[in-house]
């Protein structure tokens, strides 16, 4: 505090951002992609692209799904049905497999079966390739990978708290925060990177504050359990039951066979009650006298992530309970906070705005990391001019910058390429795709550590540009639904063409960055000055 409050906040802003910026960049990139995780998953399962042409009512899709489940899931204790919507063209059927007598209980995934069905007929679609798709990117956003989820969420929460501190201290540090929004001076070295950092930060400042705070709120019961623990004397089940009340799903099996009531009238009743579409249907104890059918409303009507549901008697069709129409204050607040974070309420335009704001967040984190390296190298300019090596900290940060800023696009590109090139019937195929993601990223990071130079920046940015720009071409060569079909024949899912366009634009951006780092021609009669060594980032600016 000797230098004044604003200067102290500048120091806090610098170090709270730098220490976690590389993890934050991964979290931001994966989270931004997650706004379109359904579209990413559809692109990565081209076998389902034909189902996008089917347009049926919710009642017809529910009826077809019921018939399909009665044929394939007889004896299953639970059914799960996800009906098609604007972003999911096919009906997803899932059921728990009953355990055989004497069989050892398997894990949750091993005891669960899923299929994709035609919405109109309920017939099984040609089995799509096994992939985690956009779900991997969504989970990577807060669960990371190759570690227990609890550890990962603590790490991400720690980084998010640092980011919140960095945002607030950055606001305090800026004297003319609104002027910074309209100020960018290119080709000015350090000043250009500072302007880029300010513009990307201030332009989407409300989004940055919202997404960071709501991200912490979504996991607040993990980070701050003391209040609930003290109020409920350690009984977390009692707390969650009262804070997030459920319905009639806890009925026990009667052991008396009874036919299941048709879904269509229940769907019609629920949609009339809500004024919105049904998205999910779950059935407890199908074929039993105590069966319960639960319908959940589709997201998009309000900001809350807690969509209302209705429970019906599985035999008579009588309404048992409605849940979520009027939530308690705490539960409603938590639902809105979580809903703001995942943005399921947003239409195409709002989702695109969230996506662009997320890209601005990625740029903000990246330019902040580059700015620190630029400033530090300028401070060490005299020592470097005298032939001394960069400090260990500077060399480490420059290498980490290359491995994260240029390496993460390589990892994303490798993930999408693996989806098209790996054998469709490969065993453990989803894990192999994920291994390609982390393998490509690890290779980029290791090579960057060996030689963090301007040439390395160019190589890795060019590699990411190639992987992204060539994806639409790879899609043409490996599928029958791609950008060309959508543009010239008007067929195929629009989201597939949109995916190809977005990756092409991102690839061109990476190519432009690599081109800006091309060797500068030496001026005739003048030797390049040795007194002012600069980083690749400064030269690009």
Coordinates of C-alpha atoms in Angstrom, one line a residue:
X1 CA 0.0 0.0 0.0
X2 CA 3.1 2.3 0.1
X3 CA 2.5 3.1 -3.6
X4 CA -1.1 3.9 -3.2
X5 CA -4.3 1.9 -3.4
X6 CA -4.6 1.9 -7.2
X7 CA -1.0 0.8 -7.7
X8 CA -1.6 -2.0 -5.1
X9 CA -4.7 -3.1 -7.1
X10 CA -2.6 -3.1 -10.3
X11 CA -0.1 -5.5 -8.6
X12 CA -3.0 -7.7 -7.4
X13 CA -4.6 -7.7 -10.9
X14 CA -1.3 -8.7 -12.5
X15 CA -0.5 -11.6 -10.2
X16 CA -4.0 -12.9 -9.6
X17 CA -4.5 -13.2 -13.3
X18 CA -1.0 -14.5 -14.3
X19 CA -0.8 -17.4 -11.8
X20 CA -3.9 -19.2 -13.1
X21 CA -4.2 -17.8 -16.6
X22 CA -3.3 -21.0 -18.5
X23 CA -6.0 -23.1 -16.7
X24 CA -8.5 -20.2 -17.1
X25 CA -7.8 -20.2 -20.8
X26 CA -8.6 -23.9 -21.1
X27 CA -11.8 -23.4 -18.9
X28 CA -12.9 -20.4 -21.1
X29 CA -12.2 -22.2 -24.4
X30 CA -14.1 -25.3 -23.3
X31 CA -16.9 -23.3 -21.7
X32 CA -17.3 -21.2 -24.8
X33 CA -17.6 -24.2 -27.0
X34 CA -20.1 -25.7 -24.6
X35 CA -22.7 -23.1 -25.6
X36 CA -23.0 -25.3 -28.8
X37 CA -22.4 -28.7 -27.2
X38 CA -25.5 -30.2 -28.8
X39 CA -24.4 -29.0 -32.2
X40 CA -20.9 -30.2 -31.7
X41 CA -22.2 -33.6 -30.7
X42 CA -24.4 -33.8 -33.8
X43 CA -21.5 -32.8 -36.1
X44 CA -19.4 -35.6 -34.5
X45 CA -22.2 -38.2 -35.2
X46 CA -22.8 -37.8 -38.9
X47 CA -24.9 -41.0 -38.9
X48 CA -27.7 -38.9 -37.2
X49 CA -27.7 -36.1 -39.7
X50 CA -30.5 -37.6 -41.7
X51 CA -32.8 -37.5 -38.6
X52 CA -32.6 -33.7 -38.6
X53 CA -35.1 -33.7 -41.5
X54 CA -37.9 -35.4 -39.4
X55 CA -40.4 -32.9 -38.0
X56 CA -43.0 -34.4 -35.8
X57 CA -45.1 -33.1 -32.9
X58 CA -44.1 -33.8 -29.3
X59 CA -47.1 -36.0 -28.8
X60 CA -46.3 -38.1 -31.8
X61 CA -42.6 -38.4 -30.8
X62 CA -43.7 -39.4 -27.3
X63 CA -46.0 -42.1 -28.6
X64 CA -43.4 -43.5 -30.9
X65 CA -40.9 -43.5 -28.1
X66 CA -43.3 -45.4 -25.8
X67 CA -43.9 -48.1 -28.3
X68 CA -40.1 -48.4 -28.9
X69 CA -39.4 -48.7 -25.1
X70 CA -42.1 -51.3 -24.6
X71 CA -40.4 -53.4 -27.3
X72 CA -36.8 -53.0 -26.2
X73 CA -36.8 -52.2 -22.5
X74 CA -39.2 -54.7 -21.1
X75 CA -38.4 -55.4 -17.4
X76 CA -36.2 -52.3 -17.0
X77 CA -36.7 -50.6 -13.7
X78 CA -36.4 -47.1 -15.2
X79 CA -36.9 -45.4 -18.6
X80 CA -35.5 -42.1 -19.7
X81 CA -36.6 -40.4 -22.9
X82 CA -35.3 -37.2 -24.4
X83 CA -37.6 -35.9 -27.1
X84 CA -36.3 -34.1 -30.2
X85 CA -36.1 -30.3 -30.2
X86 CA -34.6 -27.5 -32.2
X87 CA -31.0 -28.5 -31.3
X88 CA -31.5 -32.3 -31.0
X89 CA -33.0 -34.0 -34.1
X90 CA -33.4 -37.5 -32.8
X91 CA -35.2 -39.1 -29.8
X92 CA -32.8 -40.5 -27.2
X93 CA -34.0 -43.6 -25.4
X94 CA -32.3 -44.9 -22.3
X95 CA -33.0 -47.5 -19.6
X96 CA -31.5 -49.1 -16.6
X97 CA -30.7 -52.8 -17.1
X98 CA -32.1 -55.0 -14.4
X99 CA -29.4 -56.9 -12.5
X100 CA -29.5 -60.7 -12.9
X101 CA -29.7 -62.9 -9.8
X102 CA -26.3 -63.4 -8.4
X103 CA -24.8 -60.8 -10.7
X104 CA -22.3 -58.3 -9.2
X105 CA -23.7 -54.8 -9.3
X106 CA -22.0 -52.8 -12.0
X107 CA -21.2 -49.1 -12.3
X108 CA -23.7 -46.6 -13.4
X109 CA -22.5 -46.5 -17.0
X110 CA -22.2 -50.3 -17.3
X111 CA -25.8 -50.8 -16.1
X112 CA -27.3 -48.3 -18.5
X113 CA -28.2 -48.6 -22.2
X114 CA -29.0 -45.8 -24.7
X115 CA -30.2 -45.7 -28.3
X116 CA -31.1 -43.0 -30.8
X117 CA -34.5 -43.4 -32.4
X118 CA -36.3 -41.9 -35.3
X119 CA -38.8 -39.3 -33.8
X120 CA -41.6 -40.3 -36.2
X121 CA -41.4 -44.1 -36.1
X122 CA -39.3 -45.0 -33.0
X123 CA -37.1 -47.2 -35.1
X124 CA -33.5 -47.4 -34.1
X125 CA -31.3 -45.2 -36.3
X126 CA -28.1 -46.6 -37.7
X127 CA -25.9 -46.8 -34.6
X128 CA -23.9 -43.6 -34.5
X129 CA -20.2 -43.7 -33.8
X130 CA -19.4 -43.7 -30.1
X131 CA -18.2 -40.3 -29.0
X132 CA -18.4 -37.9 -26.1
X133 CA -18.9 -35.1 -28.6
X134 CA -19.7 -31.7 -27.0
X135 CA -20.3 -33.4 -23.7
X136 CA -16.5 -33.9 -23.3
X137 CA -15.9 -30.1 -23.8
X138 CA -18.7 -29.3 -21.3
X139 CA -17.3 -31.6 -18.7
X140 CA -13.7 -30.4 -19.4
X141 CA -14.9 -26.9 -18.5
X142 CA -15.3 -27.8 -14.8
X143 CA -14.3 -31.4 -14.3
X144 CA -11.0 -31.2 -16.3
X145 CA -9.9 -34.8 -17.0
X146 CA -7.8 -37.7 -15.8
X147 CA -8.4 -36.7 -12.1
X148 CA -11.2 -37.1 -9.6
X149 CA -14.1 -34.6 -10.3
X150 CA -14.0 -33.2 -6.8
X151 CA -10.3 -32.3 -7.1
X152 CA -10.9 -30.7 -10.5
X153 CA -13.9 -28.6 -9.3
X154 CA -11.8 -27.3 -6.4
X155 CA -9.0 -26.4 -8.8
X156 CA -11.4 -24.7 -11.2
X157 CA -13.1 -22.9 -8.3
X158 CA -9.8 -21.7 -7.0
X159 CA -8.9 -20.3 -10.5
X160 CA -12.4 -18.7 -10.8
X161 CA -12.0 -16.9 -7.5
X162 CA -8.6 -15.6 -8.7
X163 CA -10.3 -14.4 -11.8
X164 CA -13.0 -12.6 -9.9
X165 CA -10.3 -10.9 -7.8
X166 CA -8.5 -10.0 -11.0
X167 CA -11.6 -8.5 -12.7
X168 CA -12.5 -6.4 -9.7
X169 CA -8.9 -5.2 -9.2
X170 CA -8.7 -4.4 -12.9
X171 CA -11.8 -2.3 -12.7
X172 CA -10.3 -0.3 -9.8
X173 CA -7.0 0.0 -11.6
X174 CA -8.5 1.6 -14.7
X175 CA -8.8 5.4 -14.5
X176 CA -10.7 5.7 -17.8
X177 CA -12.4 2.4 -18.2
X178 CA -15.0 3.6 -20.8
X179 CA -12.4 5.4 -22.9
X180 CA -10.4 2.1 -23.0
X181 CA -13.4 0.5 -24.8
X182 CA -12.8 2.7 -27.8
X183 CA -9.0 2.9 -27.8
X184 CA -6.7 0.6 -29.8
X185 CA -3.4 1.6 -31.2
X186 CA -1.9 -1.0 -33.5
X187 CA 1.8 -1.6 -34.1
X188 CA 2.8 0.1 -30.9
X189 CA 4.4 -2.9 -29.1
X190 CA 3.5 -3.1 -25.5
X191 CA 0.9 -0.4 -25.8
X192 CA -1.0 -2.4 -28.5
X193 CA -1.2 -5.5 -26.3
X194 CA -2.4 -3.3 -23.4
X195 CA -5.1 -1.8 -25.6
X196 CA -6.1 -5.3 -26.8
X197 CA -6.3 -6.6 -23.3
X198 CA -8.4 -3.5 -22.2
X199 CA -10.8 -3.7 -25.2
X200 CA -11.5 -7.4 -24.8
X201 CA -11.9 -7.0 -21.1
X202 CA -14.1 -3.9 -21.1
X203 CA -16.2 -4.8 -24.2
X204 CA -17.6 -7.9 -22.5
X205 CA -17.1 -6.8 -18.8
X206 CA -20.7 -7.5 -17.7
X207 CA -20.4 -11.0 -19.2
X208 CA -17.0 -11.6 -17.5
X209 CA -18.4 -10.6 -14.1
X210 CA -21.6 -12.7 -14.6
X211 CA -19.9 -15.8 -15.9
X212 CA -17.3 -15.9 -13.2
X213 CA -19.6 -15.2 -10.3
X214 CA -22.3 -17.6 -11.4
X215 CA -19.7 -20.3 -12.0
X216 CA -18.8 -20.1 -8.4
X217 CA -22.4 -20.0 -7.3
X218 CA -23.2 -23.2 -9.2
X219 CA -20.8 -25.1 -7.0
X220 CA -21.3 -23.1 -3.8
X221 CA -22.5 -26.1 -1.8
X222 CA -19.1 -27.7 -2.5
X223 CA -17.0 -24.6 -1.7
X224 CA -19.1 -23.3 1.2
X225 CA -21.0 -26.1 2.9
X226 CA -20.7 -24.7 6.4
X227 CA -24.1 -22.9 6.4
X228 CA -26.1 -25.9 5.5
X229 CA -24.1 -28.2 7.7
X230 CA -24.7 -26.0 10.7
X231 CA -28.4 -25.4 10.1
X232 CA -29.2 -29.1 9.4
X233 CA -26.7 -30.6 11.8
X234 CA -24.7 -32.3 9.1
X235 CA -27.8 -33.9 7.4
X236 CA -27.2 -32.8 3.8
X237 CA -30.0 -35.0 2.5
X238 CA -32.5 -33.1 4.6
X239 CA -31.1 -29.8 3.4
X240 CA -31.4 -30.8 -0.3
X241 CA -34.8 -32.2 0.1
X242 CA -36.1 -29.0 1.6
X243 CA -34.2 -26.6 -0.7
X244 CA -34.9 -28.6 -3.9
X245 CA -38.2 -30.4 -3.3
X246 CA -38.9 -33.4 -5.6
X247 CA -42.1 -35.2 -6.5
X248 CA -43.6 -38.6 -6.2
X249 CA -40.7 -40.5 -7.7
X250 CA -40.0 -42.4 -4.5
X251 CA -42.9 -44.9 -4.9
X252 CA -41.9 -48.5 -4.1
X253 CA -42.5 -51.4 -6.4
X254 CA -46.0 -53.0 -5.9
X255 CA -45.1 -56.3 -7.5
X256 CA -48.4 -56.3 -9.5
X257 CA -48.3 -56.1 -13.3
X258 CA -50.3 -53.3 -14.9
X259 CA -50.2 -51.7 -18.4
X260 CA -48.7 -48.3 -18.8
X261 CA -51.0 -45.4 -19.7
X262 CA -50.4 -43.7 -23.1
X263 CA -47.9 -40.8 -23.0
X264 CA -49.7 -38.5 -25.5
X265 CA -52.6 -37.3 -23.3
X266 CA -50.1 -36.6 -20.5
X267 CA -47.9 -34.6 -22.8
X268 CA -50.8 -32.6 -24.0
X269 CA -51.9 -31.9 -20.5
X270 CA -48.5 -30.8 -19.4
X271 CA -47.9 -28.5 -22.4
X272 CA -51.3 -26.9 -21.8
X273 CA -50.4 -26.3 -18.2
X274 CA -46.9 -24.8 -18.9
X275 CA -47.5 -23.2 -22.3
X276 CA -44.2 -24.8 -23.4
X277 CA -42.9 -28.1 -24.8
X278 CA -42.1 -31.3 -22.9
X279 CA -38.4 -32.2 -23.3
X280 CA -37.9 -35.3 -21.1
X281 CA -40.0 -38.2 -19.9
X282 CA -38.9 -40.6 -17.2
X283 CA -40.8 -43.6 -15.9
X284 CA -40.2 -45.4 -12.6
X285 CA -41.2 -49.0 -12.4
X286 CA -42.8 -49.3 -15.9
X287 CA -45.3 -52.1 -16.1
X288 CA -45.9 -52.1 -12.3
X289 CA -49.1 -50.9 -10.5
X290 CA -47.0 -48.2 -8.8
X291 CA -45.4 -46.8 -11.9
X292 CA -44.8 -43.1 -12.0
X293 CA -44.4 -41.0 -15.2
X294 CA -42.5 -37.7 -14.9
X295 CA -42.6 -35.1 -17.6
X296 CA -40.1 -32.2 -17.6
X297 CA -40.5 -28.9 -19.5
X298 CA -38.0 -27.9 -22.1
X299 CA -35.6 -25.1 -21.3
X300 CA -36.0 -21.7 -23.0
X301 CA -39.1 -20.2 -21.3
X302 CA -37.3 -18.5 -18.4
X303 CA -33.7 -18.1 -17.2
X304 CA -33.8 -20.7 -14.4
X305 CA -32.1 -24.0 -15.0
X306 CA -34.7 -25.7 -12.8
X307 CA -37.4 -26.6 -15.3
X308 CA -40.8 -27.6 -13.8
X309 CA -42.0 -31.1 -13.9
X310 CA -45.3 -33.0 -13.4
X311 CA -45.7 -36.5 -12.0
X312 CA -48.5 -38.8 -13.2
X313 CA -49.7 -42.2 -12.0
X314 CA -48.3 -44.6 -14.6
X315 CA -51.5 -46.7 -14.8
X316 CA -54.4 -44.3 -14.5
X317 CA -52.7 -41.2 -15.8
X318 CA -53.9 -39.2 -12.8
X319 CA -51.8 -36.1 -11.9
X320 CA -49.9 -36.8 -8.7
X321 CA -48.0 -33.6 -8.2
X322 CA -46.5 -30.5 -10.0
X323 CA -43.0 -29.5 -9.1
X324 CA -41.1 -26.3 -9.7
X325 CA -44.0 -24.0 -10.7
X326 CA -43.3 -21.9 -7.5
X327 CA -39.9 -22.6 -6.1
X328 CA -38.6 -21.4 -2.7
X329 CA -36.6 -18.2 -2.9
X330 CA -33.2 -19.7 -2.4
X331 CA -33.9 -22.5 -4.9
X332 CA -35.2 -20.0 -7.5
X333 CA -32.2 -17.8 -7.0
X334 CA -29.8 -20.7 -7.5
X335 CA -31.7 -21.8 -10.6
X336 CA -31.5 -18.4 -12.2
X337 CA -27.7 -18.1 -11.4
X338 CA -27.1 -21.5 -12.9
X339 CA -29.3 -20.7 -15.8
X340 CA -27.4 -17.5 -16.6
X341 CA -24.2 -19.5 -16.6
X342 CA -25.3 -22.3 -19.0
X343 CA -27.6 -20.0 -21.1
X344 CA -30.1 -22.7 -22.1
X345 CA -32.8 -20.0 -22.1
X346 CA -31.1 -18.2 -25.0
X347 CA -32.3 -18.3 -28.6
X348 CA -29.9 -18.5 -31.5
X349 CA -29.0 -14.8 -31.4
X350 CA -28.4 -14.6 -27.6
X351 CA -26.4 -17.9 -27.7
X352 CA -24.3 -16.4 -30.5
X353 CA -23.7 -13.3 -28.3
X354 CA -22.7 -15.5 -25.4
X355 CA -20.3 -17.3 -27.7
X356 CA -18.7 -14.1 -28.9
X357 CA -18.4 -12.9 -25.4
X358 CA -16.7 -16.1 -24.4
X359 CA -14.2 -15.7 -27.3
X360 CA -13.6 -12.2 -25.9
X361 CA -12.9 -13.8 -22.6
X362 CA -10.4 -16.1 -24.2
X363 CA -8.7 -13.2 -25.8
X364 CA -8.7 -11.2 -22.6
X365 CA -6.9 -14.0 -20.7
X366 CA -4.4 -14.6 -23.6
X367 CA -3.5 -11.0 -24.1
X368 CA -3.0 -10.6 -20.3
X369 CA -0.5 -13.4 -20.3
X370 CA 1.3 -12.0 -23.3
X371 CA 1.4 -8.5 -21.8
X372 CA 3.2 -9.7 -18.7
X373 CA 5.9 -11.4 -20.9
X374 CA 6.2 -8.2 -23.0
X375 CA 6.7 -6.0 -20.0
X376 CA 9.2 -8.4 -18.3
X377 CA 11.3 -8.7 -21.4
X378 CA 11.5 -5.0 -21.8
X379 CA 12.7 -4.7 -18.2
X380 CA 15.4 -7.2 -19.0
X381 CA 16.3 -5.6 -22.3
X382 CA 19.7 -4.3 -21.2
X383 CA 20.7 -7.7 -19.8
X384 CA 19.5 -9.5 -22.9
X385 CA 21.4 -7.0 -25.1
X386 CA 24.6 -7.8 -23.2
X387 CA 24.2 -11.5 -24.1
X388 CA 22.6 -12.7 -20.9
X389 CA 19.8 -15.3 -21.0
X390 CA 16.2 -14.5 -20.1
X391 CA 15.3 -15.1 -16.5
X392 CA 13.8 -18.5 -15.7
X393 CA 10.4 -17.0 -14.9
X394 CA 10.3 -15.1 -18.2
X395 CA 11.3 -18.2 -20.3
X396 CA 8.8 -20.3 -18.4
X397 CA 5.9 -17.9 -19.0
X398 CA 6.8 -17.5 -22.7
X399 CA 6.8 -21.2 -23.2
X400 CA 3.6 -21.7 -21.3
X401 CA 2.0 -18.9 -23.4
X402 CA 2.9 -20.8 -26.6
X403 CA 1.7 -24.1 -25.2
X404 CA -1.6 -22.7 -24.1
X405 CA -2.5 -19.9 -26.5
X406 CA -1.3 -21.7 -29.6
X407 CA -1.5 -25.3 -28.2
X408 CA -5.1 -25.4 -27.2
X409 CA -6.4 -24.8 -30.7
X410 CA -4.2 -27.6 -31.9
X411 CA -5.8 -29.8 -29.2
X412 CA -9.3 -28.9 -30.3
X413 CA -8.4 -29.5 -33.9
X414 CA -6.9 -32.9 -33.1
X415 CA -10.1 -33.9 -31.2
X416 CA -12.3 -33.1 -34.2
X417 CA -9.9 -34.8 -36.7
X418 CA -9.8 -37.9 -34.5
X419 CA -13.6 -38.1 -34.7
X420 CA -13.5 -38.4 -38.5
X421 CA -10.3 -40.5 -38.9
X422 CA -10.5 -43.1 -36.1
X423 CA -12.2 -46.4 -37.0
X424 CA -16.0 -46.2 -36.3
X425 CA -16.1 -49.6 -34.5
X426 CA -12.9 -49.0 -32.4
X427 CA -13.1 -50.2 -28.9
X428 CA -13.1 -47.4 -26.3
X429 CA -13.4 -44.9 -29.1
X430 CA -14.5 -41.9 -27.0
X431 CA -11.4 -42.3 -24.8
X432 CA -9.2 -42.5 -27.9
X433 CA -10.6 -39.2 -29.2
X434 CA -10.0 -37.6 -25.8
X435 CA -6.4 -39.1 -25.8
X436 CA -5.8 -37.4 -29.1
X437 CA -6.9 -34.0 -27.6
X438 CA -4.5 -34.3 -24.7
X439 CA -1.8 -35.9 -26.7
X440 CA -1.7 -33.1 -29.2
X441 CA -1.8 -30.5 -26.5
X442 CA 1.0 -32.2 -24.5
X443 CA 3.1 -32.4 -27.6
X444 CA 2.6 -28.7 -28.4
X445 CA 3.4 -27.7 -24.8
X446 CA 6.6 -29.9 -24.6
X447 CA 8.0 -28.6 -27.9
X448 CA 7.2 -25.0 -26.8
X449 CA 9.3 -25.6 -23.6
X450 CA 12.2 -26.8 -25.6
X451 CA 12.4 -23.6 -27.8
X452 CA 10.0 -20.8 -26.9
X453 CA 10.8 -18.6 -29.9
X454 CA 9.1 -16.5 -32.5
X455 CA 9.4 -19.4 -35.0
X456 CA 7.7 -21.7 -32.5
X457 CA 4.8 -19.3 -32.4
X458 CA 4.5 -19.3 -36.1
X459 CA 4.7 -23.1 -36.4
X460 CA 2.1 -23.8 -33.7
X461 CA -0.3 -21.1 -34.9
X462 CA 0.0 -22.4 -38.5
X463 CA -0.6 -26.0 -37.3
X464 CA -3.8 -24.9 -35.5
X465 CA -4.9 -22.9 -38.6
X466 CA -4.4 -25.9 -40.8
X467 CA -6.4 -28.2 -38.5
X468 CA -9.3 -25.8 -38.3
X469 CA -9.3 -24.6 -42.0
X470 CA -9.1 -28.2 -43.3
X471 CA -11.9 -29.5 -41.1
X472 CA -14.7 -28.6 -43.6
X473 CA -12.6 -30.3 -46.4
X474 CA -12.2 -33.4 -44.2
X475 CA -16.0 -33.3 -43.6
X476 CA -16.6 -33.3 -47.3
X477 CA -14.4 -36.4 -47.8
X478 CA -15.8 -38.4 -44.9
X479 CA -19.6 -37.6 -44.8
X480 CA -22.5 -36.8 -47.1
X481 CA -23.7 -33.8 -45.1
X482 CA -21.4 -30.9 -45.1
X483 CA -21.1 -27.2 -45.9
X484 CA -21.3 -27.7 -49.7
X485 CA -24.5 -29.7 -49.5
X486 CA -26.1 -27.1 -47.3
X487 CA -25.0 -24.1 -49.5
X488 CA -25.7 -25.6 -53.0
X489 CA -28.4 -28.2 -52.4
X490 CA -30.2 -26.9 -49.4
X491 CA -30.0 -30.2 -47.6
X492 CA -28.6 -31.4 -44.3
X493 CA -28.7 -29.9 -40.8
X494 CA -28.0 -26.2 -40.7
X495 CA -25.9 -26.7 -37.5
X496 CA -23.4 -28.9 -39.4
X497 CA -22.9 -26.1 -42.0
X498 CA -22.6 -23.5 -39.2
X499 CA -20.0 -25.7 -37.4
X500 CA -17.9 -25.8 -40.6
X501 CA -18.2 -22.1 -41.1
X502 CA -17.2 -21.3 -37.5
X503 CA -14.1 -23.5 -37.5
X504 CA -13.1 -22.1 -40.9
X505 CA -13.3 -18.5 -39.6
X506 CA -11.4 -19.4 -36.4
X507 CA -8.8 -21.2 -38.6
X508 CA -8.4 -18.1 -40.8
X509 CA -7.9 -16.0 -37.7
X510 CA -5.1 -18.3 -36.5
X511 CA -3.6 -18.2 -40.1
X512 CA -3.6 -14.4 -39.9
X513 CA -1.8 -14.4 -36.6
X514 CA 0.8 -16.8 -38.0
X515 CA 1.2 -14.6 -41.1
X516 CA 1.7 -11.5 -38.9
X517 CA 4.7 -13.2 -37.3
X518 CA 6.5 -13.7 -40.6
X519 CA 10.1 -12.6 -40.7
X520 CA 10.5 -8.9 -41.2
X521 CA 12.6 -7.8 -44.2
X522 CA 15.9 -6.1 -43.2
X523 CA 16.2 -2.6 -44.4
X524 CA 19.0 -1.9 -46.9
X525 CA 22.1 -0.3 -45.3
X526 CA 20.8 -0.7 -41.8
X527 CA 21.6 -3.5 -39.4
X528 CA 18.9 -4.6 -37.0
X529 CA 19.5 -3.0 -33.6
X530 CA 20.5 -5.3 -30.9
X531 CA 19.7 -3.1 -28.0
X532 CA 16.0 -3.7 -28.0
X533 CA 15.1 -7.4 -28.2
X534 CA 11.4 -8.0 -28.4
X535 CA 9.1 -10.9 -28.0
X536 CA 7.2 -12.4 -30.9
X537 CA 4.1 -10.9 -29.4
X538 CA 5.6 -7.4 -29.6
X539 CA 6.7 -7.9 -33.2
X540 CA 3.2 -9.2 -34.2
X541 CA 1.6 -6.1 -32.6

